Amino acid sequence: MGFELSFLSLAIIVLALLASAFRILREYERGVVFQLGRFWRVKGPGLILVIPGLQQMVRVDLRTLVLDVPTQDVISRDNVSVKVNAVVYYRVLDPQRAIIQVEDYHSATSQLAQTTLRAVLGKHELDDMLAERERLNVDIQQVLDAQTDAWGIKVANVEIKHVDLDESMVRAIARQAEAERERRAKVIHAEGELQAAEKLMQAAEILGRQSGAMQLRYMQTLGSIASDKSSTIVFPLPMELLQGIAEKK
């Protein structure tokens, strides 16, 4: 009876070991297998065999991961303090290097993204942060991708989400924008006056070529004014016309 119990216990242990030896990896997963502490190979996806006691396996997700970069205090090149946060999209290309070369690739990428965000944005002025986000996104992505390449990680995209300014800086930017609009309005008004003066000069030259042209223009102006019967019109009468009338009398 004791022998049968021992045999049954041994069979259960063997079955348990065999059951634990088989692992199933999904299509987007890979298993980094170590044998007696040394790297052996990368397995998966599908059904794989890991020998208990001799081999250990670490699962690695190959899907694109989203990393939310916490808000960072950044001082721009023109000495303006802003708060910036971003999001980083990356994926593991080489599971072996991602496990062996760095202790925790997700945490390491997060810390590297924070320092890179401060370093890159600190080289630009505030106007660049507000107006040229796409170019800054590309710059940050290229720097991150170059540094994480040794870890077998590919940074696919970086997006700056928010650039928060102090309330006093918001008011200063509003005053600057208002002054810029006033400057543009004055320039446009001055350009209009210049164009009008040029056209008036050309009209005066054309009217001066014929002696009667000015008189016709004068009478046309009087006709347009006379249409408004609520006004009293006082206009000069040419002395030549009075002299002609007196001679006829």
CSV table of N, CA, C and O in Angstrom, one decimal, residues 197-210 213-214:
chain,number,residue,atom,x,y,z
A,197,ALA,N,-2.5,107.4,-52.9
A,197,ALA,CA,-1.8,108.6,-53.4
A,197,ALA,C,-1.2,108.4,-54.8
A,197,ALA,O,-1.2,109.3,-55.6
A,198,GLU,N,-0.7,107.2,-55.0
A,198,GLU,CA,-0.2,106.9,-56.4
A,198,GLU,C,-1.3,107.0,-57.4
A,198,GLU,O,-1.1,107.6,-58.5
A,199,LYS,N,-2.5,106.5,-57.1
A,199,LYS,CA,-3.6,106.5,-58.1
A,199,LYS,C,-4.1,108.0,-58.3
A,199,LYS,O,-4.4,108.4,-59.4
A,200,LEU,N,-4.1,108.8,-57.2
A,200,LEU,CA,-4.5,110.2,-57.3
A,200,LEU,C,-3.5,111.0,-58.2
A,200,LEU,O,-3.9,111.8,-59.0
A,201,MET,N,-2.2,110.7,-58.0
A,201,MET,CA,-1.2,111.3,-58.8
A,201,MET,C,-1.4,111.0,-60.3
A,201,MET,O,-1.3,111.9,-61.1
A,202,GLN,N,-1.6,109.7,-60.6
A,202,GLN,CA,-1.9,109.3,-61.9
A,202,GLN,C,-3.1,110.0,-62.5
A,202,GLN,O,-3.1,110.4,-63.7
A,203,ALA,N,-4.2,110.1,-61.7
A,203,ALA,CA,-5.4,110.7,-62.2
A,203,ALA,C,-5.2,112.2,-62.4
A,203,ALA,O,-5.7,112.8,-63.4
A,204,ALA,N,-4.4,112.9,-61.5
A,204,ALA,CA,-4.1,114.3,-61.7
A,204,ALA,C,-3.3,114.5,-63.0
A,204,ALA,O,-3.6,115.5,-63.8
A,205,GLU,N,-2.4,113.6,-63.3
A,205,GLU,CA,-1.6,113.8,-64.5
A,205,GLU,C,-2.5,113.6,-65.8
A,205,GLU,O,-2.4,114.4,-66.8
A,206,ILE,N,-3.4,112.7,-65.7
A,206,ILE,CA,-4.3,112.5,-66.9
A,206,ILE,C,-5.3,113.6,-67.1
A,206,ILE,O,-5.5,114.1,-68.2
A,207,LEU,N,-5.8,114.2,-65.9
A,207,LEU,CA,-6.7,115.3,-66.0
A,207,LEU,C,-6.0,116.6,-66.5
A,207,LEU,O,-6.6,117.5,-67.1
A,208,GLY,N,-4.8,116.7,-66.1
A,208,GLY,CA,-4.0,117.9,-66.5
A,208,GLY,C,-3.6,118.0,-67.9
A,208,GLY,O,-3.2,119.0,-68.4
A,209,ARG,N,-3.8,116.9,-68.7
A,209,ARG,CA,-3.4,116.9,-70.1
A,209,ARG,C,-4.4,117.7,-70.9
A,209,ARG,O,-4.1,118.2,-72.0
A,210,GLN,N,-5.7,117.7,-70.5
A,210,GLN,CA,-6.8,118.5,-71.2
A,210,GLN,C,-7.3,119.5,-70.3
A,210,GLN,O,-7.6,119.3,-69.2
A,213,ALA,N,-10.9,118.8,-69.0
A,213,ALA,CA,-11.2,117.6,-68.3
A,213,ALA,C,-11.4,117.9,-66.8
A,213,ALA,O,-12.3,117.3,-66.2
A,214,MET,N,-10.7,118.9,-66.3
A,214,MET,CA,-10.9,119.3,-64.9
A,214,MET,C,-12.3,119.9,-64.6
A,214,MET,O,-13.0,119.6,-63.6
